Coordinates of C-alpha atoms in Angstrom, one line a residue:
Chain L
M28 CA 67.2 157.2 108.0
L29 CA 69.3 154.6 109.6
D30 CA 69.2 151.0 109.2
V31 CA 71.3 148.5 111.0
A32 CA 71.0 144.9 110.5
G33 CA 72.3 141.8 111.9
L34 CA 75.1 143.8 113.8
D35 CA 77.6 141.1 116.2
V36 CA 80.0 143.2 118.2
Y37 CA 82.6 141.6 120.4
H38 CA 84.9 143.2 123.2
G39 CA 88.3 140.8 122.7
N40 CA 86.6 137.6 123.1
L41 CA 83.2 138.3 124.6
H42 CA 80.2 138.5 122.3
V43 CA 78.5 141.7 123.7
I44 CA 75.9 142.7 120.7
W45 CA 73.9 139.8 119.3
D46 CA 72.4 139.9 115.7
L47 CA 70.8 143.3 116.4
S48 CA 68.8 144.9 113.9
L49 CA 66.8 148.3 114.0
H50 CA 65.2 151.1 112.1
I51 CA 65.1 154.8 112.4
S52 CA 62.6 157.0 109.8
G53 CA 63.7 160.7 109.2
G54 CA 62.0 163.0 111.7
E55 CA 61.3 159.9 114.4
I56 CA 62.4 159.8 118.1
V57 CA 63.6 156.4 118.9
T58 CA 64.6 155.2 122.2
I59 CA 66.8 152.4 122.9
L60 CA 65.9 151.4 126.3
G61 CA 68.4 149.0 128.6
S62 CA 69.8 148.5 131.9
N63 CA 73.5 149.1 132.7
G64 CA 75.6 147.0 130.5
A65 CA 73.1 145.9 128.4
G66 CA 75.7 147.2 125.5
K67 CA 73.9 150.6 124.8
T68 CA 77.1 152.6 124.8
T69 CA 78.7 149.8 122.6
V70 CA 75.7 149.9 120.3
V71 CA 76.4 153.8 119.6
E72 CA 80.1 153.2 119.5
T73 CA 79.6 151.0 117.1
L74 CA 77.6 153.3 114.7
F75 CA 80.1 156.0 114.9
G76 CA 83.0 153.5 114.3
L77 CA 84.5 153.5 117.8
N78 CA 83.9 149.5 117.7
T79 CA 84.4 147.5 114.4
P80 CA 81.5 144.8 114.3
A81 CA 82.4 141.2 113.4
S82 CA 79.4 141.1 111.2
G83 CA 76.3 142.9 110.1
K84 CA 75.6 146.4 108.2
I85 CA 74.7 150.0 109.4
A86 CA 73.3 151.9 106.7
F87 CA 72.7 155.8 107.1
R88 CA 70.9 157.9 104.5
G89 CA 71.3 154.7 101.9
E90 CA 75.1 154.5 102.4
D91 CA 77.1 151.5 104.0
I92 CA 79.0 153.1 106.8
T93 CA 79.6 150.2 108.5
G94 CA 83.4 150.3 109.7
L95 CA 83.9 153.6 108.6
P96 CA 86.5 155.4 110.8
P97 CA 84.7 158.2 113.3
F98 CA 85.9 161.2 111.2
T99 CA 84.0 160.2 108.1
I100 CA 80.6 159.6 109.9
V101 CA 80.1 163.0 111.6
P102 CA 80.3 164.8 108.1
R103 CA 77.8 162.4 106.9
G104 CA 75.4 164.2 108.9
M105 CA 74.9 161.8 112.1
S106 CA 76.6 163.6 115.4
L107 CA 76.9 161.9 118.8
V108 CA 76.3 163.6 122.1
P109 CA 78.4 161.2 124.3
E110 CA 77.8 159.2 127.8
K111 CA 78.5 161.3 130.6
R112 CA 78.3 164.8 128.8
E113 CA 82.1 164.3 127.8
L114 CA 83.5 167.7 127.1
F115 CA 86.7 169.2 126.6
P116 CA 86.8 170.5 130.3
K117 CA 89.7 172.7 130.0
M118 CA 89.0 174.4 126.8
T119 CA 86.3 177.2 126.6
V120 CA 82.7 176.9 125.7
R121 CA 83.4 178.6 122.3
E122 CA 86.1 176.0 121.4
N123 CA 84.0 173.1 122.4
L124 CA 81.4 174.3 120.1
E125 CA 84.4 175.1 117.2
L126 CA 85.1 171.4 118.0
G127 CA 81.7 170.2 117.2
A128 CA 82.0 171.9 113.7
F129 CA 85.4 170.5 113.0
A130 CA 84.6 167.9 111.0
T131 CA 82.2 169.6 108.3
S132 CA 84.1 172.6 107.4
K133 CA 83.0 176.4 108.7
E134 CA 80.0 176.6 107.0
T135 CA 77.7 174.8 109.3
A136 CA 78.9 176.8 112.3
D137 CA 75.7 178.8 112.8
Y138 CA 76.5 180.2 116.2
D139 CA 73.1 182.3 116.3
R140 CA 71.0 179.4 116.1
I141 CA 73.0 177.9 119.0
F142 CA 72.7 180.6 121.0
S143 CA 69.2 181.2 120.7
L144 CA 68.5 177.6 121.3
F145 CA 71.0 177.9 124.3
P146 CA 71.0 181.6 125.5
V147 CA 73.2 180.4 128.9
L148 CA 75.9 179.3 126.5
H149 CA 76.2 182.7 124.7
E150 CA 76.5 184.1 128.5
R151 CA 79.5 181.3 129.4
E152 CA 80.9 181.7 125.9
G153 CA 84.7 182.4 127.1
Q154 CA 84.2 180.2 130.4
L155 CA 86.1 176.9 130.6
A156 CA 83.8 174.2 129.8
G157 CA 84.5 172.4 133.1
T158 CA 83.1 174.9 135.2
L159 CA 79.6 174.9 134.2
S160 CA 76.6 173.2 136.2
G161 CA 75.7 169.6 135.1
G162 CA 72.9 170.8 133.4
E163 CA 74.5 173.6 131.2
Q164 CA 77.6 170.8 130.5
Q165 CA 74.7 168.7 129.0
M166 CA 73.1 171.6 126.9
L167 CA 76.8 172.5 125.6
A168 CA 77.3 168.6 124.9
I169 CA 74.2 169.0 122.5
A170 CA 75.1 172.4 121.3
R171 CA 78.5 171.2 120.1
S172 CA 76.9 168.0 118.2
L173 CA 74.5 170.4 116.5
M174 CA 77.4 172.5 115.3
A175 CA 77.8 169.8 112.3
A176 CA 74.3 170.6 111.5
P177 CA 73.4 166.9 111.3
G178 CA 70.4 165.0 110.3
M179 CA 70.5 162.7 112.9
L180 CA 71.7 163.1 116.6
V181 CA 72.5 160.3 118.6
L182 CA 72.4 161.2 122.6
D183 CA 73.8 158.6 124.7
E184 CA 72.2 158.7 128.1
P185 CA 71.7 162.3 128.4
S186 CA 69.8 162.3 131.8
L187 CA 72.5 160.3 133.6
G188 CA 73.4 162.4 136.8
L189 CA 71.0 164.9 136.4
S190 CA 68.2 166.4 138.8
P191 CA 64.8 165.5 137.7
K192 CA 64.0 168.8 137.0
L193 CA 66.8 169.1 134.3
V194 CA 66.2 166.0 133.0
G195 CA 62.9 167.2 132.2
T196 CA 64.8 170.6 130.5
V197 CA 67.0 168.3 128.4
L198 CA 64.0 166.2 127.2
D199 CA 62.3 169.0 126.3
T200 CA 65.2 170.7 124.3
I201 CA 65.2 167.0 122.5
R202 CA 61.8 167.3 121.5
D203 CA 61.8 171.0 120.6
L204 CA 65.1 169.6 118.0
N205 CA 62.9 167.0 117.0
R206 CA 60.1 169.2 115.9
D207 CA 62.3 171.5 114.0
G208 CA 63.0 168.1 111.6
L209 CA 65.7 166.6 113.6
T210 CA 66.0 162.8 113.6
I211 CA 66.9 161.6 117.2
L212 CA 68.2 158.5 118.8
L213 CA 68.0 158.1 122.2
V214 CA 69.6 155.4 124.4
E215 CA 68.6 155.7 128.3
Q216 CA 67.9 153.8 130.9
N217 CA 65.5 156.6 132.4
V218 CA 62.8 154.4 130.7
R219 CA 59.7 156.4 131.4
N220 CA 61.2 160.0 130.8
A221 CA 62.6 158.7 127.6
L222 CA 59.5 156.8 126.0
E223 CA 56.9 159.9 126.7
I224 CA 58.9 162.1 124.1
S225 CA 59.5 159.2 121.8
H226 CA 57.6 157.8 118.9
R227 CA 59.1 154.0 119.4
G228 CA 61.6 152.0 121.1
Y229 CA 63.5 149.1 121.5
V230 CA 64.4 146.9 124.6
L231 CA 67.7 146.2 124.6
E232 CA 68.7 143.2 127.0
N233 CA 72.3 141.4 127.4
G234 CA 73.2 142.7 124.0
R235 CA 70.0 141.3 122.0
I236 CA 66.7 143.3 120.9
V237 CA 64.2 141.7 122.9
G238 CA 61.0 143.8 122.2
S239 CA 59.9 146.9 120.2
G240 CA 56.9 148.7 119.6
T241 CA 55.5 152.4 119.7
S242 CA 56.3 154.1 123.0
D243 CA 52.3 153.4 124.2
E244 CA 52.7 149.8 123.7
L245 CA 56.3 149.6 125.4
L246 CA 55.0 151.8 127.9
E247 CA 51.7 149.4 128.6
D248 CA 53.9 146.2 128.0
E249 CA 54.0 143.6 130.9
H250 CA 57.7 143.1 130.5
V251 CA 58.9 146.5 130.0
K252 CA 56.4 147.9 133.4
A253 CA 58.0 144.9 135.7
A254 CA 61.9 145.3 134.3
Y255 CA 62.1 149.3 133.7
L256 CA 59.2 151.1 135.3
G257 CA 59.0 149.5 138.6
A258 CA 55.1 148.7 138.0
Chain Z
M14 CA 91.1 195.4 118.5
T15 CA 94.5 196.5 117.3
A16 CA 94.6 199.3 119.9
M17 CA 93.2 197.1 122.5
F18 CA 96.0 194.5 121.7
W19 CA 98.9 197.0 122.1
R20 CA 97.5 198.1 125.4
S21 CA 97.3 194.7 126.7
P22 CA 100.0 193.7 129.3
K23 CA 100.8 190.8 126.8
A24 CA 101.8 192.6 124.1
C25 CA 103.9 195.4 126.1
L26 CA 105.8 191.9 127.5
I27 CA 106.2 190.9 123.9
A28 CA 107.6 194.0 122.8
G29 CA 110.0 194.7 125.8
A30 CA 111.1 190.9 125.1
G31 CA 111.8 191.6 121.5
A32 CA 113.3 194.9 122.2
A33 CA 115.7 193.3 124.5
G34 CA 116.5 190.6 122.0
I35 CA 117.5 193.5 119.8
V36 CA 119.4 195.6 121.8
L37 CA 121.1 193.3 124.0
P38 CA 124.0 192.4 121.9
L39 CA 124.8 196.1 121.2
L40 CA 125.5 197.0 125.1
P41 CA 129.0 197.3 126.1
V42 CA 128.6 194.2 128.2
A43 CA 128.1 192.1 125.1
N44 CA 131.7 190.4 124.6
L45 CA 132.4 187.3 122.6
Y46 CA 131.5 185.0 125.3
V47 CA 128.0 187.0 126.1
L48 CA 127.1 186.8 122.4
T49 CA 128.2 183.0 122.4
V50 CA 125.6 182.3 125.3
L51 CA 122.9 184.9 123.9
I52 CA 123.0 182.6 120.3
L53 CA 123.0 179.1 122.1
M54 CA 120.0 180.6 123.9
L55 CA 118.2 181.4 121.0
I56 CA 118.8 178.0 119.3
F57 CA 117.4 176.5 122.3
I58 CA 114.6 178.5 122.6
I59 CA 113.8 177.3 119.1
Y60 CA 114.6 173.8 120.1
A61 CA 112.5 173.8 123.5
S62 CA 109.6 175.7 121.8
A63 CA 109.9 172.7 119.3
W64 CA 109.6 170.1 121.6
N65 CA 106.8 171.8 123.3
L66 CA 104.7 171.7 120.2
L67 CA 104.6 168.2 120.4
T68 CA 103.4 167.9 124.0
Y69 CA 100.6 170.5 123.3
S70 CA 99.3 167.2 121.2
G71 CA 99.5 165.3 124.1
Q72 CA 102.6 163.6 123.0
G73 CA 105.9 163.3 124.3
S74 CA 109.5 162.7 123.2
L75 CA 112.7 161.8 125.2
G76 CA 114.7 161.6 122.5
H77 CA 114.8 165.0 120.5
A78 CA 118.4 165.1 120.1
A79 CA 117.6 162.8 117.0
F80 CA 116.1 165.5 115.3
F81 CA 118.2 168.3 116.6
G82 CA 121.0 166.0 115.8
L83 CA 119.8 164.8 112.5
G84 CA 118.8 168.4 111.2
G85 CA 122.5 169.1 112.1
Y86 CA 124.3 166.3 110.2
A87 CA 122.0 166.8 107.1
S88 CA 122.2 170.3 106.9
S89 CA 126.0 170.1 107.3
L90 CA 126.4 167.2 104.8
I91 CA 124.3 169.3 102.3
A92 CA 126.2 172.1 102.6
I93 CA 129.6 170.5 102.2
Q94 CA 128.5 168.6 99.1
S95 CA 127.0 171.1 97.3
G96 CA 128.6 174.1 98.4
L97 CA 125.1 175.9 99.3
S98 CA 125.2 178.5 101.8
P99 CA 124.4 177.3 105.4
Y100 CA 121.3 179.6 105.1
I101 CA 119.7 177.3 102.5
T102 CA 121.0 174.0 103.7
I103 CA 119.7 174.7 107.2
F104 CA 116.0 174.1 105.9
A105 CA 117.0 171.3 103.9
G106 CA 118.4 169.5 106.9
A107 CA 115.2 170.2 108.6
A108 CA 113.3 168.8 106.0
F109 CA 115.2 165.7 106.2
S110 CA 114.7 165.6 110.1
A111 CA 110.8 166.2 109.6
F112 CA 110.7 163.1 107.0
I113 CA 112.2 160.8 109.3
G114 CA 110.3 162.5 112.0
L115 CA 107.3 161.3 110.1
L116 CA 108.6 157.8 109.6
I117 CA 108.8 157.6 113.3
G118 CA 105.7 159.0 113.9
L119 CA 104.3 156.8 111.3
T120 CA 105.1 153.6 113.5
C121 CA 104.3 155.2 116.7
V122 CA 101.7 157.8 116.9
R123 CA 99.2 155.1 118.4
L124 CA 101.4 155.0 121.6
R125 CA 100.3 157.1 124.4
E126 CA 102.5 159.8 125.9
W127 CA 105.3 158.1 127.9
F128 CA 105.2 154.8 125.6
L129 CA 105.9 157.2 122.8
A130 CA 108.6 159.1 124.6
M131 CA 110.5 155.9 125.4
V132 CA 110.4 155.2 121.7
T133 CA 111.8 158.4 120.8
F134 CA 114.6 157.8 123.5
G135 CA 115.6 154.7 121.9
F136 CA 115.6 156.1 118.6
A137 CA 117.9 158.8 119.5
I138 CA 120.4 156.0 120.7
I139 CA 119.9 153.9 117.5
I140 CA 120.4 157.0 114.9
Q141 CA 123.8 158.0 117.2
T142 CA 125.0 154.4 116.8
V143 CA 124.4 154.4 113.3
I144 CA 126.0 157.3 112.5
V145 CA 129.4 156.2 114.4
S146 CA 129.5 153.0 113.0
M147 CA 127.7 152.3 109.8
L148 CA 127.7 155.9 108.7
S149 CA 131.5 156.6 109.9
P150 CA 132.9 156.8 106.3
V151 CA 130.9 159.7 105.8
T152 CA 130.6 161.2 109.3
G153 CA 134.1 160.6 110.8
G154 CA 132.5 158.6 113.2
W155 CA 133.0 159.7 116.8
D156 CA 135.7 162.4 115.7
G157 CA 133.1 164.3 113.6
Y158 CA 134.0 166.6 110.7
A159 CA 134.2 170.6 110.3
V160 CA 131.2 172.5 109.2
P161 CA 130.7 175.5 107.2
K162 CA 130.2 178.4 109.9
L163 CA 126.8 180.2 109.5
I164 CA 128.9 183.5 108.6
A165 CA 132.7 183.2 108.5
S166 CA 134.7 184.1 111.3
D167 CA 137.1 186.5 109.2
I168 CA 134.0 188.9 108.6
P169 CA 134.1 191.9 111.2
Y170 CA 131.4 191.5 113.6
H171 CA 130.4 187.9 112.4
L172 CA 129.2 187.2 115.9
L173 CA 126.8 189.9 116.4
W174 CA 125.5 188.9 112.5
E175 CA 125.1 185.5 113.6
Y176 CA 123.0 186.6 116.6
Y177 CA 121.1 188.7 114.6
S178 CA 119.8 186.0 111.9
I179 CA 119.5 183.4 114.6
F180 CA 117.5 186.1 116.4
I181 CA 115.1 186.1 113.0
I182 CA 115.0 182.5 112.6
A183 CA 114.1 182.2 116.0
I184 CA 111.3 184.7 115.8
L185 CA 109.9 183.1 112.7
S186 CA 109.8 180.1 114.2
L187 CA 107.7 181.2 117.2
L188 CA 105.7 182.9 115.4
A189 CA 105.1 179.6 112.9
I190 CA 104.3 177.8 116.2
H191 CA 101.9 180.6 117.1
L192 CA 99.8 180.5 114.2
I193 CA 100.0 176.7 114.0
L194 CA 98.4 176.9 117.7
K195 CA 95.6 179.4 116.7
S196 CA 94.8 177.7 113.9
H197 CA 92.1 174.9 113.6
I198 CA 95.3 172.5 113.7
G199 CA 95.7 173.7 117.3
L200 CA 91.9 173.1 118.2
A201 CA 92.3 169.8 117.2
L202 CA 95.8 168.9 118.9
A203 CA 94.3 170.3 122.5
A204 CA 91.1 168.3 121.9
I205 CA 93.3 165.3 121.0
R206 CA 95.2 166.0 124.4
E207 CA 92.1 166.7 126.3
N208 CA 90.0 163.6 125.4
E209 CA 91.0 161.7 122.4
L210 CA 87.9 159.4 122.6
E211 CA 85.9 162.3 122.8
A212 CA 88.0 164.1 119.9
R213 CA 87.3 161.4 117.3
A214 CA 83.5 161.6 118.2
A215 CA 83.8 165.0 117.0
G216 CA 85.2 164.4 113.8
I217 CA 88.7 164.8 114.3
D218 CA 91.4 161.9 112.9
P219 CA 93.8 161.9 115.8
V220 CA 96.5 160.0 114.1
R221 CA 96.4 162.9 111.1
F222 CA 96.9 165.8 113.7
K223 CA 99.6 163.8 115.9
L224 CA 101.4 163.0 112.8
L225 CA 101.4 166.9 111.7
A226 CA 102.7 167.9 115.2
F227 CA 105.5 165.0 115.3
T228 CA 106.6 166.2 111.7
A229 CA 106.4 170.0 112.5
S230 CA 108.1 169.3 115.9
A231 CA 110.8 167.4 114.2
Y232 CA 111.2 170.2 111.5
I233 CA 111.8 173.1 113.9
A234 CA 114.1 171.2 116.3
G235 CA 115.9 170.2 113.0
I236 CA 116.5 173.7 112.4
A237 CA 117.8 174.4 115.8
G238 CA 120.1 171.5 115.5
A239 CA 121.5 172.9 112.2
L240 CA 122.0 176.3 113.6
E241 CA 123.8 174.8 116.5
I242 CA 126.6 173.1 114.1
H243 CA 126.8 175.9 112.0
H244 CA 127.5 178.5 115.0
F245 CA 130.2 175.8 116.1
G246 CA 131.5 175.2 112.7
Y247 CA 132.0 171.4 114.1
I248 CA 129.8 168.3 114.4
T249 CA 130.2 165.5 116.3
P250 CA 127.7 162.3 117.3
E251 CA 127.6 164.0 120.8
I252 CA 124.9 165.9 119.5
F253 CA 122.5 163.0 120.2
G254 CA 123.4 162.7 123.7
V255 CA 120.9 162.3 126.4
E256 CA 121.6 165.7 127.9
L257 CA 120.4 167.2 124.5
S258 CA 117.3 165.4 124.8
F259 CA 116.7 166.7 128.4
W260 CA 117.3 169.9 127.9
P261 CA 113.8 171.0 125.8
V262 CA 112.2 169.0 128.5
I263 CA 113.7 170.8 131.7
Y264 CA 113.3 174.2 129.5
S265 CA 109.7 173.6 129.0
I266 CA 108.8 172.1 132.2
T267 CA 110.0 175.2 134.0
G268 CA 108.9 178.0 131.7
G269 CA 105.4 175.9 131.1
L270 CA 104.1 173.3 129.4
G271 CA 101.7 173.8 126.2
T272 CA 102.5 177.5 126.6
L273 CA 104.2 179.6 123.8
A274 CA 106.2 181.7 126.3
G275 CA 107.0 178.8 128.5
P276 CA 109.8 177.7 126.7
V277 CA 111.2 180.9 126.0
V278 CA 111.1 182.1 129.6
G279 CA 112.4 178.7 130.8
T280 CA 115.2 178.5 128.5
I281 CA 116.3 182.0 129.3
V282 CA 115.9 181.2 133.0
V283 CA 117.7 178.1 133.4
S284 CA 120.5 178.5 130.7
L285 CA 121.1 181.8 132.5
L286 CA 121.4 179.9 135.9
W287 CA 123.3 177.0 134.6
D288 CA 126.0 179.1 133.0
G289 CA 125.9 181.8 136.3
L290 CA 126.7 178.5 138.5
N291 CA 129.3 177.6 136.3
A292 CA 131.0 181.0 136.3
A293 CA 130.8 181.2 139.8
G294 CA 132.7 178.1 140.2
L295 CA 129.9 175.6 141.0
T296 CA 130.4 173.4 138.0
Y297 CA 129.0 170.3 139.6
E298 CA 126.7 171.6 142.2
R299 CA 124.7 173.4 139.7
Y300 CA 123.4 169.8 138.5
I301 CA 122.0 169.5 142.2
I302 CA 120.7 173.1 142.2
I303 CA 119.0 173.0 138.6
G304 CA 117.1 169.3 139.8
V305 CA 116.4 170.8 143.1
L306 CA 114.6 173.5 141.2
L307 CA 112.7 171.6 138.8
I308 CA 111.3 169.6 141.9
L309 CA 110.2 172.6 143.3
I310 CA 108.7 173.9 140.2
I311 CA 106.7 171.0 139.2
I312 CA 105.4 170.7 142.9
Y313 CA 104.7 174.4 143.4
L314 CA 104.4 175.7 139.9
P315 CA 103.1 172.8 137.8
R316 CA 101.9 175.3 134.8
G317 CA 105.9 177.0 134.9
L318 CA 107.1 180.1 135.7
V319 CA 104.7 181.6 133.4
S320 CA 101.9 180.7 135.6
L321 CA 103.3 183.5 138.3
A322 CA 102.4 186.1 135.3
E323 CA 98.9 184.8 135.0
R324 CA 98.5 184.5 138.9
Y325 CA 100.1 188.4 140.0
G326 CA 99.5 190.0 136.3
K327 CA 96.1 190.5 134.7
T328 CA 97.0 188.3 131.8
E329 CA 94.0 186.2 131.6
G330 CA 94.5 182.5 130.6
G331 CA 93.3 181.5 126.9
G332 CA 91.0 178.6 127.2
R333 CA 93.1 175.7 125.5
N334 CA 97.0 176.3 126.4
P335 CA 97.5 175.5 129.7
R336 CA 97.6 172.0 131.0

């Protein structure tokens, strides 16, 4: 589904992503693990054309999408749930959802499906997004990116700032979406919870991939245990 | 749905304002002076609404007089050269204004709000200079030139006819802005204003929509400018003056930024006050009074006079308009 090869990204003169390669097959949940400042968000932004890579290639569904502007990526079937569940806080839940389907024309806008997945959003349809609780906002952020009917969803730290119980709810939702056929790229520093629902993972440190494997392998890995699981 | 719409307080207000607009000039108080005041009020309602459309997309302009004036110059020059009726050249002049707006937009839509505003401020001065100096053989420099009136002054009740034709153009302009803002374009503009990065991630091309807002705003401002000079029957480069750039800002802020009714209410209230104070002999003091009013509104009513209606009436605030 997604192939990234030899990606290098700079912020000005600062080399932040070094020769990054990764692969995600259709139907997988893959996690990129990393602590603060490892470059996780930069990777996500580069996938969506919000950063231009200095070198390397990004292919989605076999097509080269490297350096394409963001508004051409979403219609190809890859949607982003941004970090800190950034919504349009002064717009209604309904308008936020409409914006999710903006790039892909109206046909993909399946409100019935979204509202059956997230009934609470149906109740709050006319409410301003900024007045929702943290968990509801995360649900709305996910719902919004589903409005484009993507084949692959990229989630940037969906558990950030949520209570442990809500983290569980969000991750369960992600797993359910995956069971319905959605490919998922999860970017997380909440390592244990993320790996528990993932098939595979990559470990990102200082802009480099330093390890990869199946979730079980990573959960048993001495380095991962020491650095991320506090064991 | 329709029945509900007609029972809502909002619809009553709109209908009431429309009826007042139709009946007012027929009342006995409507002498030539009052009619002129009303006509200019309508023109500035169009102009302020055009400026406000730009702020809806998170952009700002302190030089909208450039588009107001270009509409006036282009329309009058076309009318004089071709002999066409001002009713046609108004829209051609506005198209020229929109074209220049598009060019300016192309060079600076990537600038954020007030940086863009400063560029437009400079641009209005540049245009004025060009009109006065390089183009003076055509434009008559500072002296200006006479232009065809919208309706010749020897026709009976010409001001009344003029009022009604401008009234119709104002209604159509407001309707056009309303339709733009209600469409998916308005949704995109609001998203760009709220969070541009996020809008891009959602698959919106901000440059395209900002340019669209800029061009549409320049077009409507051009219509207003053309109406003004065809009303006066004369044009001078003073049309590019700083005051003319700031009036739509003052009207929109007073009425309420980012709302359709804001510039309408703001223009009516401030221009009535402005002319009223003058009539009361406070010709210079009115600058201070309007200034203080503006400060008070920004502090106590940051969403303008229209937010009073939301506060005390039952008109529910839509999601995406207020800012």
